[in-house]
């Protein structure tokens, strides 16, 4: 058991639901004791696959036997290298297509089939798994399980594909969309930041990598938009490359703590979805939304809806890149504490997956933190967003070369910035009153907790609420009240929020979440590490919702 976070957050203590009244009496006793005895929270036990209940029909095949514990493959499995999707050769493409052709032929009742794999993802992200001793269903998005769960999912998915073609050396490719090098090394395949042509040509069922539900503006040779709210972009390819580079640099550089990178703490017995890490919303979420078809019967199917996203083979290449970025973040250097989470509840939480032999396997988070034990690694590729011109200082990873460098970002605000004058002019947020962000930019000031710049400060928006059935994107700026959000090619840009709706378009009426932004690294970059207050501007992009939040505060993180 682990000590809970502040017991004022009743969602974590489990006050809601049919057993809420029984728990209230116990909570009162705990509060009287000053929360000294609260031991709320624990690692998640492996969900019971046969207890799956899904309104969307997402449950994977049932199992007549209990799961077996995961065992590391050892040297019986060769060390394998996942390659960049834009750098693979014709022989690999043929093998890759054959693997998915065989997976698609399997009946939905086979847990190795693409339909069953997609249902498994849908079940985990669609509240389909409940527990007898918890009032809340499991949620693997918007919290600290996002990265390890998807690593597990890809590991078993990849082993199934390898088994189907009888090639233990087979690996998934990673769609290297963060790489904005303008030149395509293989013209027939395309540049890294475009969808590889072999996913779309031929555009029919003869191509096992083809999916009918894709945004036409995401098809090659169009450049991806990592700050997309869905649909098509009006920006030129060069502008998109620059903006994409800026976004990657900011999202990776400002995630200076495990909490900022992985997302909110999430223990057994708590409500999930309390807030994702820097990359989960964007670029992860924006790639999903940009790739999905906005004109589908259910808008943004398949990739743009979490319930259906894993039906598209592109999903797995997309998440392989997210998995690679986890490794990049840990080895990138820079300020902060870039390490894996060491919390026991996190490490000992378990999930279940079907392996290549159709056996149900239980696996812990601690089992997937070392890629060497899983017997795979990633091809080194150029990353222009990591160059000094992208404001990443001298970061490098595994001697990766840098190419396609971008011009340095510029200050978009007043040329002679007087931070103190701007601080005095910016209003404070109303106390004890909900703040609403509309389609007009919102500017306010906040007091810092440690202007020395020695610790890691974060900006936290609490109880963020919006219409969860629709997409939403917010760009944040520091000391730039004139921001309009149309471009992120500004040094003042310091983070983005992006929401992907579920296909079933359901969220609890009272659902809220947090949004955290890394503050210290951006203030350091702006040369304002010692200011007493910060001036924040929020701008909606591609949406015009009434987005509400209860408070915004500057806090210290570890």
XYZ file of C-alpha atoms in Angstrom:
558
model
C 0.000 0.000 0.000
C 1.072 3.578 -0.572
C 0.226 6.810 1.128
C -2.331 8.812 -0.792
C -1.929 12.291 -2.186
C -3.877 15.108 -0.470
C -7.119 13.581 0.745
C -9.082 16.669 -0.288
C -9.314 15.116 -3.759
C -12.282 12.815 -3.179
C -12.047 11.209 -6.589
C -8.923 9.414 -5.436
C -10.455 8.227 -2.185
C -13.386 6.665 -4.024
C -16.421 8.544 -2.737
C -18.494 8.140 -5.877
C -20.505 5.154 -7.009
C -22.976 2.756 -5.432
C -20.796 2.154 -2.375
C -20.062 5.835 -1.814
C -22.260 6.246 1.265
C -20.516 3.398 3.060
C -17.140 4.932 2.389
C -18.090 8.412 3.576
C -18.232 7.331 7.225
C -14.780 5.840 7.015
C -13.471 8.964 5.269
C -14.763 11.156 8.086
C -12.788 9.127 10.634
C -9.708 9.420 8.467
C -10.104 13.176 8.108
C -10.524 13.600 11.862
C -7.171 11.892 12.293
C -5.668 14.433 9.956
C -5.300 11.933 7.109
C -2.455 10.315 9.049
C -3.879 6.842 8.604
C -4.939 7.026 4.954
C -3.394 4.210 2.930
C -5.569 4.677 -0.137
C -4.030 3.358 -3.307
C -2.124 0.248 -4.343
C -0.764 -1.329 -7.530
C -3.370 -2.438 -10.063
C -3.939 -6.183 -10.143
C -4.180 -7.817 -13.547
C -7.703 -7.236 -14.926
C -9.848 -10.322 -15.421
C -10.336 -10.701 -19.144
C -13.693 -12.483 -18.766
C -15.103 -9.602 -16.692
C -14.800 -7.180 -19.607
C -18.005 -5.195 -20.198
C -18.086 -2.789 -23.135
C -20.926 -0.767 -24.627
C -18.927 -0.594 -27.867
C -18.444 -4.353 -28.204
C -14.733 -3.926 -27.497
C -14.098 -6.978 -25.363
C -11.335 -9.320 -26.572
C -11.891 -13.101 -26.697
C -12.450 -14.799 -23.345
C -9.993 -17.215 -21.782
C -10.743 -20.528 -20.021
C -7.420 -20.514 -18.183
C -5.848 -17.896 -15.901
C -2.991 -15.765 -17.234
C 0.576 -16.994 -16.972
C 3.282 -14.620 -15.635
C 5.444 -12.910 -18.258
C 8.960 -14.265 -18.740
C 11.766 -12.379 -20.448
C 12.589 -13.975 -23.810
C 16.313 -14.174 -23.085
C 18.861 -14.786 -25.797
C 16.555 -17.269 -27.508
C 15.073 -14.186 -29.146
C 17.624 -12.291 -31.261
C 18.270 -8.628 -30.492
C 16.192 -6.742 -33.025
C 16.207 -3.145 -34.288
C 13.005 -1.293 -35.070
C 13.686 0.794 -38.165
C 12.346 4.145 -39.293
C 9.372 3.614 -41.607
C 10.792 5.932 -44.278
C 14.122 4.069 -44.397
C 12.999 0.446 -44.882
C 13.632 -1.411 -48.146
C 11.335 -3.249 -50.549
C 12.044 -6.651 -48.990
C 10.945 -5.393 -45.567
C 7.797 -3.774 -46.984
C 6.806 -7.070 -48.614
C 7.347 -8.929 -45.330
C 5.468 -6.241 -43.382
C 2.469 -6.424 -45.711
C 2.412 -10.215 -45.603
C 2.360 -10.180 -41.793
C -0.680 -7.894 -41.680
C -2.400 -9.791 -44.491
C -2.204 -12.941 -42.372
C -3.338 -11.083 -39.248
C -6.352 -9.662 -41.109
C -7.368 -13.162 -42.268
C -7.697 -14.452 -38.720
C -11.271 -14.539 -37.382
C -12.252 -11.985 -34.739
C -12.540 -14.855 -32.257
C -8.768 -15.357 -32.526
C -7.016 -13.026 -30.028
C -4.181 -12.568 -32.537
C -6.473 -11.053 -35.197
C -6.342 -7.336 -35.982
C -9.969 -6.965 -34.878
C -9.236 -8.605 -31.510
C -6.104 -6.495 -31.072
C -8.092 -3.322 -31.732
C -10.797 -4.452 -29.294
C -8.180 -5.010 -26.614
C -6.947 -1.426 -26.985
C -10.536 -0.180 -26.986
C -11.340 -2.164 -23.828
C -8.407 -0.748 -21.906
C -9.156 2.846 -22.907
C -12.944 2.519 -22.819
C -13.619 1.692 -19.155
C -14.388 -1.948 -19.949
C -12.374 -3.452 -17.074
C -13.695 -3.066 -13.539
C -12.592 -4.496 -10.205
C -14.638 -5.873 -7.284
C -12.772 -3.674 -4.787
C -12.812 -0.410 -6.704
C -15.543 2.005 -7.736
C -13.672 2.958 -10.893
C -12.930 1.257 -14.184
C -9.362 1.039 -15.454
C -8.118 3.827 -17.772
C -4.705 3.590 -19.430
C -4.732 7.040 -21.031
C -4.159 10.430 -19.387
C -1.954 9.085 -16.628
C 1.338 7.384 -15.856
C 0.406 4.049 -17.522
C 0.239 5.532 -21.028
C 3.837 4.777 -22.027
C 4.357 1.354 -20.359
C 0.957 -0.029 -21.385
C 1.511 0.835 -25.049
C 5.006 -0.643 -24.902
C 3.464 -3.912 -23.685
C 0.785 -3.785 -26.366
C 3.346 -3.270 -29.146
C 5.623 -5.992 -27.786
C 2.937 -8.696 -27.956
C 1.503 -7.344 -31.231
C 4.956 -7.486 -32.808
C 5.572 -11.040 -31.598
C 2.247 -12.136 -33.090
C 3.177 -10.660 -36.479
C 6.609 -12.312 -36.327
C 5.038 -15.670 -35.505
C 2.539 -15.445 -38.362
C 5.334 -15.086 -40.934
C 7.729 -17.436 -39.126
C 10.434 -14.776 -38.715
C 11.580 -14.145 -35.115
C 13.731 -11.206 -36.306
C 10.712 -9.231 -37.519
C 10.034 -5.848 -35.923
C 7.505 -3.105 -36.384
C 8.730 0.095 -38.034
C 8.393 3.461 -36.326
C 6.753 6.355 -38.149
C 9.420 9.008 -37.578
C 7.012 11.989 -37.841
C 9.070 14.082 -35.390
C 11.913 14.213 -37.933
C 11.412 17.321 -40.083
C 14.346 16.803 -42.475
C 12.981 18.188 -45.760
C 14.697 15.667 -48.059
C 13.269 12.204 -48.597
C 16.081 9.608 -48.644
C 13.812 7.315 -50.665
C 11.596 9.379 -53.007
C 9.207 6.469 -53.598
C 8.598 6.135 -49.845
C 8.623 9.811 -48.855
C 10.098 12.006 -46.147
C 9.980 11.070 -42.472
C 7.226 13.590 -41.710
C 4.845 12.252 -44.334
C 2.848 9.046 -44.278
C 4.990 6.398 -46.032
C 3.572 5.669 -49.468
C 3.351 1.904 -48.899
C 0.491 2.503 -46.427
C -1.615 4.080 -49.162
C -0.554 2.592 -52.495
C -2.416 0.695 -53.716
C -5.385 2.269 -51.981
C -7.565 -0.796 -51.727
C -7.961 -4.050 -49.821
C -5.124 -5.680 -51.760
C -2.784 -3.649 -49.543
C -2.975 -4.978 -45.973
C -1.571 -1.657 -44.665
C -4.296 0.417 -46.307
C -7.161 1.849 -44.267
C -10.174 3.534 -45.834
C -10.672 5.933 -42.923
C -7.796 8.367 -43.269
C -7.737 12.109 -43.664
C -7.069 12.919 -47.332
C -4.795 15.761 -46.215
C -2.689 13.309 -44.211
C -1.945 11.178 -47.281
C 1.461 11.472 -48.987
C 3.074 13.715 -50.008
C 1.387 16.028 -47.474
C 3.436 17.096 -44.452
C 2.073 16.101 -41.058
C 0.726 18.790 -38.719
C 1.785 18.047 -35.133
C -0.369 20.886 -33.807
C -3.482 19.803 -35.673
C -7.034 20.073 -34.424
C -8.106 17.702 -37.204
C -8.792 18.130 -40.889
C -6.516 19.921 -43.326
C -3.797 22.483 -42.721
C -3.518 25.795 -44.550
C 0.190 26.115 -43.788
C 2.938 25.542 -46.319
C 5.186 22.476 -45.964
C 8.061 24.720 -44.847
C 5.919 26.431 -42.188
C 4.709 23.039 -40.948
C 8.280 21.738 -40.706
C 9.293 24.736 -38.622
C 6.228 24.584 -36.379
C 6.590 20.827 -35.934
C 10.227 21.266 -34.960
C 9.355 23.975 -32.427
C 6.584 21.877 -30.904
C 8.803 18.820 -30.498
C 11.593 20.888 -28.959
C 9.272 22.572 -26.467
C 7.313 19.452 -25.481
C 10.470 17.414 -24.927
C 12.619 20.152 -23.375
C 10.073 21.403 -20.854
C 9.239 17.861 -19.621
C 11.983 18.089 -17.005
C 10.438 15.677 -14.467
C 8.869 12.194 -14.598
C 5.517 13.708 -13.645
C 5.586 16.074 -16.626
C 6.615 13.356 -19.071
C 4.575 10.353 -17.897
C 1.472 12.064 -16.483
C -0.491 11.971 -13.272
C -0.106 9.429 -10.483
C -2.756 6.716 -10.768
C -3.217 4.090 -8.054
C -5.697 1.267 -7.642
C -8.980 2.583 -6.259
C -8.565 5.994 -7.873
C -10.463 7.539 -10.741
C -8.288 7.501 -13.865
C -7.620 10.043 -16.571
C -6.412 12.720 -14.152
C -3.954 14.204 -16.647
C -1.491 12.975 -19.260
C 2.158 13.845 -19.768
C 3.564 16.425 -22.174
C 3.648 14.188 -25.238
C 0.383 12.311 -24.764
C -1.807 15.185 -25.911
C 0.555 16.555 -28.515
C 2.191 15.212 -30.602
C 0.637 11.813 -29.797
C -2.978 12.957 -29.843
C -2.599 15.403 -32.695
C -1.086 12.713 -34.941
C -4.145 10.571 -34.195
C -6.584 13.369 -35.009
C -4.700 14.587 -38.087
C -4.598 11.062 -39.540
C -8.246 10.175 -38.919
C -10.908 11.005 -41.495
C -12.881 14.111 -40.403
C -15.641 13.200 -42.880
C -16.166 9.625 -41.710
C -19.596 8.566 -40.449
C -18.115 8.930 -36.989
C -15.805 11.959 -37.372
C -12.058 11.239 -37.262
C -12.382 7.451 -37.534
C -10.298 5.389 -37.405
C -7.071 6.872 -36.021
C -8.791 9.916 -34.529
C -10.997 7.911 -32.150
C -9.367 5.868 -29.409
C -12.035 3.166 -29.647
C -11.167 2.379 -33.276
C -7.606 3.639 -33.726
C -5.894 0.240 -33.460
C -7.794 -1.034 -36.516
C -5.323 0.949 -38.632
C -1.844 -0.640 -39.003
C -0.480 2.898 -38.936
C -1.444 3.009 -35.234
C 1.355 0.596 -34.342
C 4.024 2.488 -36.310
C 2.822 5.711 -34.676
C 3.110 4.228 -31.188
C 6.478 2.679 -31.966
C 7.708 6.236 -32.469
C 6.161 7.281 -29.156
C 7.969 4.352 -27.521
C 11.233 5.503 -29.143
C 10.699 9.032 -27.808
C 10.486 7.585 -24.296
C 14.049 6.326 -24.779
C 15.136 9.630 -26.323
C 13.724 11.592 -23.371
C 15.603 9.495 -20.820
C 18.973 9.906 -22.579
C 18.602 13.468 -23.859
C 20.238 15.299 -20.973
C 19.449 18.894 -20.098
C 18.032 20.224 -16.841
C 15.687 18.284 -14.619
C 15.310 14.648 -13.631
C 14.812 12.454 -16.703
C 14.351 9.032 -15.129
C 11.701 6.340 -15.017
C 9.165 6.400 -12.208
C 10.297 4.352 -9.202
C 6.987 4.288 -7.288
C 6.174 0.699 -6.186
C 2.481 0.988 -7.070
C 3.501 1.931 -10.603
C 6.148 -0.763 -10.963
C 3.955 -3.571 -9.595
C 0.787 -2.783 -11.551
C -0.181 -5.567 -13.954
C -2.006 -5.921 -17.257
C -2.948 -8.886 -19.445
C -2.308 -9.543 -23.137
C -2.509 -12.505 -25.504
C 0.830 -13.711 -26.860
C 1.692 -15.269 -30.218
C 0.541 -18.684 -28.928
C -2.899 -17.337 -27.939
C -1.967 -17.657 -24.274
C -3.061 -14.995 -21.828
C -0.065 -13.378 -20.119
C 0.103 -11.065 -17.091
C 2.908 -8.513 -17.188
C 4.107 -5.828 -14.768
C 5.236 -2.304 -15.569
C 8.633 -3.198 -14.094
C 8.989 -5.864 -16.807
C 9.143 -3.330 -19.651
C 11.547 -0.644 -18.456
C 14.683 -2.218 -19.977
C 14.591 -2.660 -23.761
C 17.612 -4.961 -23.654
C 15.571 -7.496 -21.690
C 12.787 -7.222 -24.278
C 15.402 -7.796 -26.997
C 14.829 -4.770 -29.203
C 16.195 -1.274 -29.796
C 15.724 1.597 -32.241
C 17.563 2.713 -35.336
C 19.434 5.991 -34.884
C 17.927 8.745 -37.030
C 18.542 12.483 -37.494
C 16.449 14.717 -35.273
C 16.547 18.385 -36.323
C 14.372 19.349 -33.345
C 17.254 18.373 -31.054
C 19.701 20.817 -32.627
C 20.754 24.067 -30.954
C 18.763 26.085 -33.501
C 15.645 24.406 -32.150
C 16.464 25.695 -28.672
C 17.494 22.300 -27.342
C 20.996 23.476 -26.388
C 23.492 20.709 -27.191
C 21.260 17.686 -26.709
C 22.212 14.553 -28.622
C 21.260 10.913 -28.410
C 23.473 7.944 -29.246
C 25.600 10.057 -31.599
C 22.604 10.830 -33.803
C 23.467 13.205 -36.611
C 21.443 16.377 -37.029
C 20.162 17.370 -40.473
C 17.636 19.737 -41.972
C 18.358 22.369 -39.300
C 15.808 25.139 -38.867
C 16.366 28.867 -38.345
C 16.438 29.833 -34.661
C 13.079 30.723 -33.159
C 12.494 34.420 -32.575
C 10.775 36.482 -29.908
C 7.344 37.426 -31.228
C 6.514 39.887 -28.469
C 7.779 43.448 -27.950
C 11.428 43.848 -29.029
C 12.381 45.521 -25.740
C 10.578 43.255 -23.310
C 10.073 44.728 -19.865
C 8.835 41.741 -17.870
C 8.056 43.777 -14.764
C 5.874 46.204 -16.693
C 4.077 43.287 -18.345
C 3.561 41.612 -14.970
C 1.984 44.756 -13.516
C -0.356 45.106 -16.489
C -1.558 41.488 -16.590
C -4.618 40.723 -14.398
C -4.722 38.080 -11.689
C -7.207 35.245 -12.056
C -10.357 35.623 -9.911
C -10.076 33.670 -6.668
C -12.629 30.951 -5.909
C -14.228 31.405 -9.306
C -14.129 29.224 -12.399
C -12.194 30.733 -15.314
C -13.527 30.295 -18.837
C -11.413 30.231 -21.994
C -13.443 31.054 -25.111
C -12.298 31.695 -28.678
C -10.563 34.855 -27.438
C -7.022 34.696 -25.974
C -6.838 34.752 -22.185
C -3.919 36.489 -20.434
C -3.177 36.501 -16.697
C -0.273 36.575 -14.226
C 0.742 34.076 -11.553
C 3.177 34.265 -8.643
C 6.134 31.885 -8.720
C 7.093 29.741 -5.738
C 10.861 29.689 -6.309
C 12.350 32.491 -8.437
C 15.852 31.182 -7.693
C 15.529 28.851 -10.690
C 17.156 25.959 -8.804
C 14.105 23.694 -8.654
C 11.661 22.541 -11.290
C 8.506 24.659 -11.326
C 5.370 23.639 -13.178
C 2.191 25.440 -14.159
C -0.856 23.408 -13.129
C -4.421 23.894 -14.368
C -6.816 22.021 -12.102
C -10.298 20.663 -12.811
C -10.137 21.412 -16.505
C -13.487 20.709 -18.188
C -14.809 20.987 -21.733
C -17.115 19.190 -24.141
C -15.318 15.842 -24.130
C -17.267 14.703 -27.224
C -15.303 17.191 -29.365
C -11.668 17.866 -30.136
C -9.923 20.743 -28.396
C -6.471 22.313 -28.637
C -4.939 25.055 -26.473
C -1.564 26.712 -27.083
C 0.203 28.390 -24.154
C 2.645 31.305 -24.266
C 4.827 33.077 -21.701
C 5.190 36.868 -21.702
C 3.382 37.258 -25.025
C -0.102 38.774 -24.472
C -0.424 39.410 -28.198
C -0.347 35.707 -29.093
C -3.092 34.572 -31.446
C -2.131 30.908 -31.573
C -1.840 30.731 -35.358
C 1.850 29.940 -35.189
C 4.062 28.259 -32.644
C 7.215 29.592 -34.292
C 7.709 31.907 -31.322
C 10.202 31.512 -28.517
C 7.417 32.419 -26.074
C 5.442 29.270 -26.986
C 5.798 26.786 -24.129
C 3.241 24.006 -24.463
C 0.003 22.709 -25.869
C -3.085 20.807 -24.694
C -4.893 18.470 -27.079
C -7.965 16.304 -26.497
C -9.005 13.283 -28.585
C -12.647 12.243 -28.144
C -13.655 8.612 -27.825
C -15.833 7.161 -30.558
C -18.701 6.584 -28.132
C -18.612 10.292 -27.189
C -19.331 9.630 -23.537
C -17.713 11.108 -20.467
C -19.111 11.450 -16.991
C -20.818 14.819 -16.607
C -18.547 15.778 -13.722
C -15.306 14.563 -15.346
C -12.362 16.954 -15.052
C -8.633 16.584 -15.459
C -5.438 18.540 -14.902
C -2.990 20.050 -17.373
C 0.632 20.534 -16.371
C 3.298 22.558 -18.152
C 7.026 22.700 -17.460
C 7.917 26.257 -16.519
C 11.567 26.348 -15.455
C 13.169 25.280 -18.737
C 11.174 27.836 -20.732
C 11.961 30.682 -18.321
C 15.622 29.729 -18.548
C 15.464 29.835 -22.340
C 13.779 33.251 -22.269
C 16.393 34.609 -19.857
C 13.672 35.236 -17.259
C 14.524 32.584 -14.684
C 14.524 35.124 -11.825
C 11.205 36.937 -12.411
C 8.780 37.024 -9.470
C 5.671 36.310 -11.581
C 4.871 34.808 -14.957
C 2.495 36.175 -17.572
C 0.553 33.402 -19.314
C -1.559 33.598 -22.479
C -3.857 30.750 -23.579
C -5.262 30.502 -27.106
C -7.666 27.921 -28.525
C -6.632 26.570 -31.925
C -9.102 24.915 -34.292
C -11.864 24.887 -31.659
C -14.164 27.412 -30.018
C -15.327 25.664 -26.884
C -16.165 27.038 -23.467
C -13.163 25.529 -21.704
C -13.232 25.909 -17.930
C -10.678 25.433 -15.177
C -10.987 25.891 -11.432
C -7.499 27.258 -10.813
C -4.048 27.836 -12.257
C -1.040 27.777 -9.945
C 2.733 27.546 -10.063
C 4.033 24.586 -8.050
C 7.291 22.742 -7.429
C 7.825 19.312 -8.961
C 10.520 16.707 -8.387
